[in-house]
GROMACS .gro file of C-alpha atoms in nm:
model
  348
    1UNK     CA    1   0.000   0.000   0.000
    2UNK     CA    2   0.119   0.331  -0.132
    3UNK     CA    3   0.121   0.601   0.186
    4UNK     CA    4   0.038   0.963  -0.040
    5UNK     CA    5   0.329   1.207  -0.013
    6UNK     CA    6   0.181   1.543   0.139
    7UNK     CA    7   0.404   1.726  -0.086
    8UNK     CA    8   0.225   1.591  -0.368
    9UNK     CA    9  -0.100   1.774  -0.268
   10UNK     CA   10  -0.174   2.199  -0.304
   11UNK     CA   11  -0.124   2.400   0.040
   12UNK     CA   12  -0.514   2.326   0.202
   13UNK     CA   13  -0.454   2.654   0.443
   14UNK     CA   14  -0.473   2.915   0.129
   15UNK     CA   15  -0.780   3.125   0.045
   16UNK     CA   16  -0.833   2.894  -0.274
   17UNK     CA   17  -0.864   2.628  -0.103
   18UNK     CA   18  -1.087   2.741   0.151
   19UNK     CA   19  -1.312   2.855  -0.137
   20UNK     CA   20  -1.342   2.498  -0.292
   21UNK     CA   21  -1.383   2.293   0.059
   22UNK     CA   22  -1.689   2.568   0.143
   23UNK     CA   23  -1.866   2.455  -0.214
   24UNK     CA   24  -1.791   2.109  -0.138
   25UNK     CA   25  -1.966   2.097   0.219
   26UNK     CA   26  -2.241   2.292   0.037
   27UNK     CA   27  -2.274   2.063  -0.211
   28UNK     CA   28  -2.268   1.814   0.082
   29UNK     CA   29  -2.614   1.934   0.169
   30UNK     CA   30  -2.762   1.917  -0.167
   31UNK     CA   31  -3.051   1.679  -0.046
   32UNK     CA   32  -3.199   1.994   0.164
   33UNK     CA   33  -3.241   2.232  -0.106
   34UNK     CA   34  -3.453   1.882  -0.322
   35UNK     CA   35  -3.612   1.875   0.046
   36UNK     CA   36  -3.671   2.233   0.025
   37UNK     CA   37  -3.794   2.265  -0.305
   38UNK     CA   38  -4.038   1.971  -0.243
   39UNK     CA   39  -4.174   2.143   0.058
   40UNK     CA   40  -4.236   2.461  -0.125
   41UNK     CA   41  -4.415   2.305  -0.375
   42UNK     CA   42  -4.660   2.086  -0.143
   43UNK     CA   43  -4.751   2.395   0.024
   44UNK     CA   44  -4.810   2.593  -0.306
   45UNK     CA   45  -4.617   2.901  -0.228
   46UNK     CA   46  -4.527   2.971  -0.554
   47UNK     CA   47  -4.919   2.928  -0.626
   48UNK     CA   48  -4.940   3.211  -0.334
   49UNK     CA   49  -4.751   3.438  -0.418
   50UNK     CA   50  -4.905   3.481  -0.746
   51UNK     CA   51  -5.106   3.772  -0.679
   52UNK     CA   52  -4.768   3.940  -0.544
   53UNK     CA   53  -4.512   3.915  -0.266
   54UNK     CA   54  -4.611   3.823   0.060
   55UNK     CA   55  -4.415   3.789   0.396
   56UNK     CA   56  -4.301   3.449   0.551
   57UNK     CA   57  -4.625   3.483   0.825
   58UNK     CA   58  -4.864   3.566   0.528
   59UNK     CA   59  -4.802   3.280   0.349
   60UNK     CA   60  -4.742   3.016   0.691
   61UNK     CA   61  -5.152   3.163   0.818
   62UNK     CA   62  -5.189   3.031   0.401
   63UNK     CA   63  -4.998   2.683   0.464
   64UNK     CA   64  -5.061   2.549   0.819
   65UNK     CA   65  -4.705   2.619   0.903
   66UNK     CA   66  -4.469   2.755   1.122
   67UNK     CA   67  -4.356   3.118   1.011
   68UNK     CA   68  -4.043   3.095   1.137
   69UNK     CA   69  -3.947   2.749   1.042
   70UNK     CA   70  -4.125   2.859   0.678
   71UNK     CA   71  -3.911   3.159   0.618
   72UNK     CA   72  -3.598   2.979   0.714
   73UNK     CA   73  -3.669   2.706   0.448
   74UNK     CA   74  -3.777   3.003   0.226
   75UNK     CA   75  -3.461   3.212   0.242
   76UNK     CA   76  -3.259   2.881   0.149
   77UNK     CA   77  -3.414   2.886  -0.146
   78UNK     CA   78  -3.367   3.245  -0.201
   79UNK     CA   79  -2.995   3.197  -0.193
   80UNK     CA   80  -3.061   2.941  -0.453
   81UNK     CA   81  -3.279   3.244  -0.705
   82UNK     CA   82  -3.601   3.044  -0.641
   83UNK     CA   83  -3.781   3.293  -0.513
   84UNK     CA   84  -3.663   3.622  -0.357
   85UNK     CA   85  -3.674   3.840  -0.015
   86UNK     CA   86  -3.676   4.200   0.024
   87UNK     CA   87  -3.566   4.450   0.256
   88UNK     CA   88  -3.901   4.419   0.384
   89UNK     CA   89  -3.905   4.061   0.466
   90UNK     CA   90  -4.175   3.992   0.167
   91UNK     CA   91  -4.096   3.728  -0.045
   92UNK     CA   92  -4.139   3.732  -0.443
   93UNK     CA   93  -4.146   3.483  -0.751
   94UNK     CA   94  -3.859   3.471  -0.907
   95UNK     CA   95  -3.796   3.324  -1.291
   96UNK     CA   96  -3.749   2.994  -1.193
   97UNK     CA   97  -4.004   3.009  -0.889
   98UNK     CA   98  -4.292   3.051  -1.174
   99UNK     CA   99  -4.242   2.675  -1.264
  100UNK     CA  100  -4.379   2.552  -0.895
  101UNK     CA  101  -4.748   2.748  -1.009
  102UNK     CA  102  -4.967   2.506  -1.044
  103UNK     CA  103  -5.213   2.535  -1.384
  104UNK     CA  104  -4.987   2.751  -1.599
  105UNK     CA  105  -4.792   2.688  -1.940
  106UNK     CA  106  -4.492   2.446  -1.811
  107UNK     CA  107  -4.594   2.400  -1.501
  108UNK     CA  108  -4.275   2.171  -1.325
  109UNK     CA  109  -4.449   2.126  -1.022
  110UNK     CA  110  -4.582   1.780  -1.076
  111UNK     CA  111  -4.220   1.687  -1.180
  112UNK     CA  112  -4.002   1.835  -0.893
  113UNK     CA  113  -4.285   1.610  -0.691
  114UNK     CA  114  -4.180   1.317  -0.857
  115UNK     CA  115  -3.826   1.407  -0.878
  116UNK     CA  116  -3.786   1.464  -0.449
  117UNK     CA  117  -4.029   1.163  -0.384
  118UNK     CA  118  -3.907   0.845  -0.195
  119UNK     CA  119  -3.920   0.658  -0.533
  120UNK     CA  120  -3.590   0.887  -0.636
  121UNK     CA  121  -3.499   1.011  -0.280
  122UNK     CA  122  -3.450   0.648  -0.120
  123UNK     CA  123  -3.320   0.501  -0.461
  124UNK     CA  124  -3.009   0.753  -0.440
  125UNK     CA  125  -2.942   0.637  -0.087
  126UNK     CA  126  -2.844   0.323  -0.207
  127UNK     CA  127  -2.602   0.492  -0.432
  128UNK     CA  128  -2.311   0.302  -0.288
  129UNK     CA  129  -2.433   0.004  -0.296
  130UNK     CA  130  -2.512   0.053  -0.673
  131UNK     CA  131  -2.191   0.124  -0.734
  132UNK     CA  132  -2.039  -0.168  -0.553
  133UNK     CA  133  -2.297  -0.442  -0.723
  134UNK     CA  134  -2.373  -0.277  -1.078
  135UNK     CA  135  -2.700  -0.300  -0.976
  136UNK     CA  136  -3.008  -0.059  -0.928
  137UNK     CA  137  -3.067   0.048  -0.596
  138UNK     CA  138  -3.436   0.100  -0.649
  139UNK     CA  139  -3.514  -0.290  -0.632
  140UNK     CA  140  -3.253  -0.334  -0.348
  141UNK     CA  141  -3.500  -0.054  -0.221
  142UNK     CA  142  -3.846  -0.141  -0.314
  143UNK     CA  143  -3.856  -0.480  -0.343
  144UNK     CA  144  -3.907  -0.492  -0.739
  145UNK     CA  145  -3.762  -0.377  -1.030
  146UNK     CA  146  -3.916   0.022  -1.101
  147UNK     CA  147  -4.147  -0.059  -1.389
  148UNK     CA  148  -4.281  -0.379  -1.238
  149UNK     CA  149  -4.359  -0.155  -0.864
  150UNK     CA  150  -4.510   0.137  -1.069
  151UNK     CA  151  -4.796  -0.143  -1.230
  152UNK     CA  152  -4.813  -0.251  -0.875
  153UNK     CA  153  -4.866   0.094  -0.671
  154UNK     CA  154  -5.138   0.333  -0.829
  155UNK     CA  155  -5.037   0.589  -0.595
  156UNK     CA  156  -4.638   0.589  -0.762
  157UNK     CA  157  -4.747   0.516  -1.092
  158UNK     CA  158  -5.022   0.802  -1.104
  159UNK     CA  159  -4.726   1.067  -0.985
  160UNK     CA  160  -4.485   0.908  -1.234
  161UNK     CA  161  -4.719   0.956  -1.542
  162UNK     CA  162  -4.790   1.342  -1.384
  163UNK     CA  163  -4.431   1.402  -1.303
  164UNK     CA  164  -4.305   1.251  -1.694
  165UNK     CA  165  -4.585   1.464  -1.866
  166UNK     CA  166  -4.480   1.820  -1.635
  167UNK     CA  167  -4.112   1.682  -1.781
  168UNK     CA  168  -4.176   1.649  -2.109
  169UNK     CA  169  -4.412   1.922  -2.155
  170UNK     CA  170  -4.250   2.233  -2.194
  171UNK     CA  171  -3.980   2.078  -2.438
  172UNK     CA  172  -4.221   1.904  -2.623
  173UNK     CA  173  -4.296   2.214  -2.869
  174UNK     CA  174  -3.898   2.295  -2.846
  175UNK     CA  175  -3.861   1.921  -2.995
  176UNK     CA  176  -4.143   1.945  -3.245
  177UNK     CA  177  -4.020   2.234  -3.383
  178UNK     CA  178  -3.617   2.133  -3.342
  179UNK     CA  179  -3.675   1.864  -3.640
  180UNK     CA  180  -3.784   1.914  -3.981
  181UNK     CA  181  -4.083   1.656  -3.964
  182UNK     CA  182  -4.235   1.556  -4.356
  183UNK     CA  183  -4.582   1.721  -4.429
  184UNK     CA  184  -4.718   1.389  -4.461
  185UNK     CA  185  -4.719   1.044  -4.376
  186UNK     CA  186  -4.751   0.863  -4.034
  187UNK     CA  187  -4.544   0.945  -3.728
  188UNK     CA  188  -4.521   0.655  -3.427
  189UNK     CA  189  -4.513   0.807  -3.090
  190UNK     CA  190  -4.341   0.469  -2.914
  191UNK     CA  191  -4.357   0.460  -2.557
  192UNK     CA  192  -4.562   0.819  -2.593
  193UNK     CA  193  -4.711   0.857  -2.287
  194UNK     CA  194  -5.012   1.078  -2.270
  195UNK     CA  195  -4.880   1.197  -2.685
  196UNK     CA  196  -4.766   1.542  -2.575
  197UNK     CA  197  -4.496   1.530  -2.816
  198UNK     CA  198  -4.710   1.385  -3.088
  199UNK     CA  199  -4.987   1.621  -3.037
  200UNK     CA  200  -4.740   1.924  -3.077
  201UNK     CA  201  -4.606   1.749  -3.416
  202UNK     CA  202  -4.945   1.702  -3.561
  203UNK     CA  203  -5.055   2.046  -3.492
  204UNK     CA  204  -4.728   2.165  -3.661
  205UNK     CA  205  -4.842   1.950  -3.931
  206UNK     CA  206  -5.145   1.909  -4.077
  207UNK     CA  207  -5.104   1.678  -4.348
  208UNK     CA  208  -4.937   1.426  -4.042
  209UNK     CA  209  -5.145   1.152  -3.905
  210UNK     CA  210  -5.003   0.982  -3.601
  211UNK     CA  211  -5.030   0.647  -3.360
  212UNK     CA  212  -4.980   0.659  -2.994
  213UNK     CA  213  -4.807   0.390  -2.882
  214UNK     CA  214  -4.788   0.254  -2.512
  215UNK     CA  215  -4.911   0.045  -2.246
  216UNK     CA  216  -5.330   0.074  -2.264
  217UNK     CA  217  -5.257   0.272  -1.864
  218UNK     CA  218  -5.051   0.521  -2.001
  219UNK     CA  219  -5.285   0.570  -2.288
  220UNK     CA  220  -5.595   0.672  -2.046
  221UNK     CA  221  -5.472   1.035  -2.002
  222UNK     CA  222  -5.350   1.106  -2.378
  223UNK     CA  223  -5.400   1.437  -2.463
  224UNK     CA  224  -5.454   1.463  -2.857
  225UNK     CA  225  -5.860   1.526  -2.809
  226UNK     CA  226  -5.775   1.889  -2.962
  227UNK     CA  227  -5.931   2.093  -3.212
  228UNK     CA  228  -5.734   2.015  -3.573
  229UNK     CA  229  -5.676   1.713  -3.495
  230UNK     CA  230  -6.008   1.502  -3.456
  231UNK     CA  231  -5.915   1.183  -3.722
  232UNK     CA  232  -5.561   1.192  -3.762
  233UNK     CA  233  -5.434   1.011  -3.484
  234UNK     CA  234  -5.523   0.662  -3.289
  235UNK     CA  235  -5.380   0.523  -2.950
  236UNK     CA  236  -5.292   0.180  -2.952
  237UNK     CA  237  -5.148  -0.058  -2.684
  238UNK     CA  238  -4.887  -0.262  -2.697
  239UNK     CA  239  -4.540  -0.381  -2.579
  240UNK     CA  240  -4.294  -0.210  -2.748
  241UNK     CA  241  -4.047  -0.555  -2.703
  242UNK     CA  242  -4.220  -0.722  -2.917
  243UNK     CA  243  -4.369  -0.519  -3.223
  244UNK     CA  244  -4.440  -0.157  -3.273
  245UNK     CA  245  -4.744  -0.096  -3.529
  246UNK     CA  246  -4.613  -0.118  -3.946
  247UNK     CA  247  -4.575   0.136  -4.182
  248UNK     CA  248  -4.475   0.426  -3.972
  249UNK     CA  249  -4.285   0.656  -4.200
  250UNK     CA  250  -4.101   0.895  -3.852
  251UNK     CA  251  -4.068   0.648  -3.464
  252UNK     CA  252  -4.019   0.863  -3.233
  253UNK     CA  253  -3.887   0.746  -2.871
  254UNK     CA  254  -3.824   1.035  -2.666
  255UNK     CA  255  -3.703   0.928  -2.310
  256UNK     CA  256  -3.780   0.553  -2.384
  257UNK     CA  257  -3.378   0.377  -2.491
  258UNK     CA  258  -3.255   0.586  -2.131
  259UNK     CA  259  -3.449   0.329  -1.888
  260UNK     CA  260  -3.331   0.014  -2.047
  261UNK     CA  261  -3.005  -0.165  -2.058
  262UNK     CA  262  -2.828  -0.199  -2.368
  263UNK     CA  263  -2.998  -0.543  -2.516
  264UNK     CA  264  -3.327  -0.405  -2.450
  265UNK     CA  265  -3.270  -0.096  -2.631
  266UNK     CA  266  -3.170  -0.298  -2.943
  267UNK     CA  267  -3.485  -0.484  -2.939
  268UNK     CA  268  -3.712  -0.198  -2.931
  269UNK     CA  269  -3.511  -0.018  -3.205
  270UNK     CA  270  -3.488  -0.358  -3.408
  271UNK     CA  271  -3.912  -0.360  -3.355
  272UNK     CA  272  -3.861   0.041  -3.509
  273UNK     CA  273  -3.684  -0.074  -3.775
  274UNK     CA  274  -3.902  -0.365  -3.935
  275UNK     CA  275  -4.230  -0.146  -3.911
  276UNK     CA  276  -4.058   0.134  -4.132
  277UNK     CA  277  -4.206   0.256  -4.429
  278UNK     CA  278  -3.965   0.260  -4.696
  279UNK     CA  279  -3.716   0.581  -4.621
  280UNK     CA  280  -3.848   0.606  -4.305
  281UNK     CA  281  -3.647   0.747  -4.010
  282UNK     CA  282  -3.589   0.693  -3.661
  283UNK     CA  283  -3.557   0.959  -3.390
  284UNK     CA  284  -3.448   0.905  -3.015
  285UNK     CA  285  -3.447   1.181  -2.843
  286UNK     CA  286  -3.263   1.172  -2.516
  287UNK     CA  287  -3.023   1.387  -2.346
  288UNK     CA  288  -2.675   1.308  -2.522
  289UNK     CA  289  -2.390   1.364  -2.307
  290UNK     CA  290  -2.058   1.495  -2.469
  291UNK     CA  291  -1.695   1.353  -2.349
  292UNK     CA  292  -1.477   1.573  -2.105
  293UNK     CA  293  -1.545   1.746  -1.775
  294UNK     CA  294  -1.811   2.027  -1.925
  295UNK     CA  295  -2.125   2.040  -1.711
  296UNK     CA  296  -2.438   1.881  -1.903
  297UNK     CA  297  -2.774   1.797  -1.715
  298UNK     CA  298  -2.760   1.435  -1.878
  299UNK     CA  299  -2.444   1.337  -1.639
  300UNK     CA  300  -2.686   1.394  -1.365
  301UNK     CA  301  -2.968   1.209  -1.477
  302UNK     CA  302  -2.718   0.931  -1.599
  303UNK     CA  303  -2.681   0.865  -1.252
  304UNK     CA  304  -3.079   0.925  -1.155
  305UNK     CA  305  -3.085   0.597  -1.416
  306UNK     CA  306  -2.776   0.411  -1.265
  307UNK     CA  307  -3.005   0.403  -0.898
  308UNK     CA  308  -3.395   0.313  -1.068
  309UNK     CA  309  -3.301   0.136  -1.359
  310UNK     CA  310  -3.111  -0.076  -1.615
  311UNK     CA  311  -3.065   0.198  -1.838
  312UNK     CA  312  -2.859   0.515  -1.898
  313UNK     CA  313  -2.773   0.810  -2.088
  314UNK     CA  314  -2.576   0.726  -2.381
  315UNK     CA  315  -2.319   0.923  -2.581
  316UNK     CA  316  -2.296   0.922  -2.984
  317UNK     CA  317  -2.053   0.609  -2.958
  318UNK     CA  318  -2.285   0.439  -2.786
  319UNK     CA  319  -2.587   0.494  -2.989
  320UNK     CA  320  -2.420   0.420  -3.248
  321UNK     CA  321  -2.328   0.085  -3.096
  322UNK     CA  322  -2.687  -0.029  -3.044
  323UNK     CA  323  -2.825   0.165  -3.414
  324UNK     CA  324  -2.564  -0.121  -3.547
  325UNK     CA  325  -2.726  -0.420  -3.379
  326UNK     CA  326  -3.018  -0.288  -3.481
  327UNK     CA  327  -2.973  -0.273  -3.848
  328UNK     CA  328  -2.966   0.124  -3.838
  329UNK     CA  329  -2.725   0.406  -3.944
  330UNK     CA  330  -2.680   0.679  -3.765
  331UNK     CA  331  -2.774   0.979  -3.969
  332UNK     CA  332  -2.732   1.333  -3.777
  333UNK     CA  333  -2.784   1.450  -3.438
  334UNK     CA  334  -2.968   1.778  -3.395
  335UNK     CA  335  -3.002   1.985  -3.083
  336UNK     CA  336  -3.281   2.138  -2.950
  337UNK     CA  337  -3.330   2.455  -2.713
  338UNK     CA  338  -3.371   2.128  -2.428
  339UNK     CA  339  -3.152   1.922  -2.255
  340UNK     CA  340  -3.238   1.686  -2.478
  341UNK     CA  341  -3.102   1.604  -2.883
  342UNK     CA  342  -3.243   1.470  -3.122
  343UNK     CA  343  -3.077   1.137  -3.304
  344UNK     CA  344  -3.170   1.046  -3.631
  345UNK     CA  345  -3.138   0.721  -3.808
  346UNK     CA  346  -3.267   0.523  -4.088
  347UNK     CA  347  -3.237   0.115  -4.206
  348UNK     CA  348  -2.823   0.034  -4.284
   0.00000   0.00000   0.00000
């Protein structure tokens, strides 16, 4: 065993270093500002402060809570630009605070819900012992595999399906208009989910017709009853393992390949590939992490994957990898104003 050589470190007493061991003990504590954010958005400050700032024993008479305690947890997330206090003592939304309102335009509420609930919260606990077996922590957790508890629980699956559609929703436009979709054919929504991103294609496109495709539960909530589109879509259930429906001229899978592991991935793209109408195209669109150290929000949720699932985020290499098993090609990859990219491919 190797003892380190303290010359071989930086001098831990200057200023510098003080500076990076005060981020790291903040970012130590990172589970109280998810803790934080969930209680704000329980108690539907944002939602109160609507009409205009209020002070920390406004909104607790509002809440049931404490003031004290409440303006404490509030002026947290202050320091963190989600939501602000004055000289006054009144807090205000902020940017970034409008997304906890509940019933507006890309509302995240439903999603930083799912995103601080036990099903995540507990999950990352495990983290070490994820890392240790190669394993998810979420059936180590749970007792069952994620997908398999979510058909089991109503209560998890019903804030799942809210929190994914509050996820998706305010990039789904962003991703409908990111890709230059044909003005006619059929486009295949696989694994769609309530059709968000389908809906916003087909109302791009008029001459489009499109199938939602998913398990019949997911299917329940769709939301492509709209006006200009009454008979030019259908859902349809199914397991996306086995077949997809024929003759779809654009699949789309938009946060489907990230949950499964690598062999699963190539079967659903394989099931892509032999319903495609001649010259059709594939798209996954996931978040596609670049190599190096450079910050990207699909590192993080590359590990959010590594604790509930099989699956991950996957890099160009590695799409490429499983497009080859599949019998694709990799054509382009186009970015959006998301997180997310857009990855095109067609038949080799």
């Amino acid at each position: 065993m190797n003892t380190p050589n303290p010359t071989d470190h930086p001098d831990l007493t200057d200023a510098a270093a003080h500076a990076g061991a005060a981020h790291l003990i903040e970012q130590s504590l990172g589970h109280l500002y998810s803790a934080a954010l969930r209680t704000a958005a329980l108690h539907h400050i944002a939602d109160h402060l609507a009409g205009g700032p209020r002070t920390a024993a406004e909104l607790a008479r509002l809440t049931g809570t404490d003031p004290v305690f409440l303006r404490r947890c509030l002026r947290y997330l202050a320091s963190r630009e989600v939501f602000r206090e004055d000289d006054h003592g009144a807090f205000h939304l902020t940017p970034a605070a409008q997304f906890l309102r509940t019933k507006v335009p890309g509302s995240l509420r439903d999603a930083v819900l799912l995103l601080t609930d036990d099903l995540f919260v507990r999950s990352s606990g495990a983290l070490d012992d994820t890392i240790r077996t190669g394993t998810p922590g979420f059936p180590q957790v749970f007792g069952a595999p994620f997908f398999e508890y979510l058909k089991g629980d109503r209560r998890s699956r019903e804030l799942f399906d809210a929190g994914m559609a509050a996820f998706s929703e305010p990039m789904d436009d962003l991703v409908a208009g990111a890709y230059p979709f044909p003005e006619q054919g059929t486009v295949v929504d696989v694994g769609g989910g309530r059709g968000g991103l389908l809906r916003q294609v087909l109302l791009r496109h008029p001459g489009l017709s499109g199938v939602l495709f998913d398990q019949a539960p997911a299917l329940e909530d769709h939301v492509l009853d709209a006006p200009g589109l009454a008979g030019r879509w259908r859902a349809e259930p199914g397991d996306f393992f086995a077949s997809v429906p024929d003759g779809g001229d654009v699949y789309v899978l938009k946060h489907v390949l990230h949950d499964w592991e690598d062999e699963a991935a190539v079967r659903i793209l394989s099931a892509c590939r032999r319903g495609l109408a001649p010259g059709g195209r594939v798209l996954v669109v996931d978040s596609v992490p670049e190599p190096g150290n450079g910050a990207h929000p699909g590192k993080a949720l590359d590990v959010a994957m590594m604790t509930l699932v099989t699956g991950k985020e996957r890099g160009p290499r590695e799409l490429d990898e499983l497009f080859s098993q599949a019998g694709l090609r990799r054509t382009r990859i186009l970015p959006t104003p998301t997180f997310a990219s857009i990855v095109e491919a067609v038949e080799a």
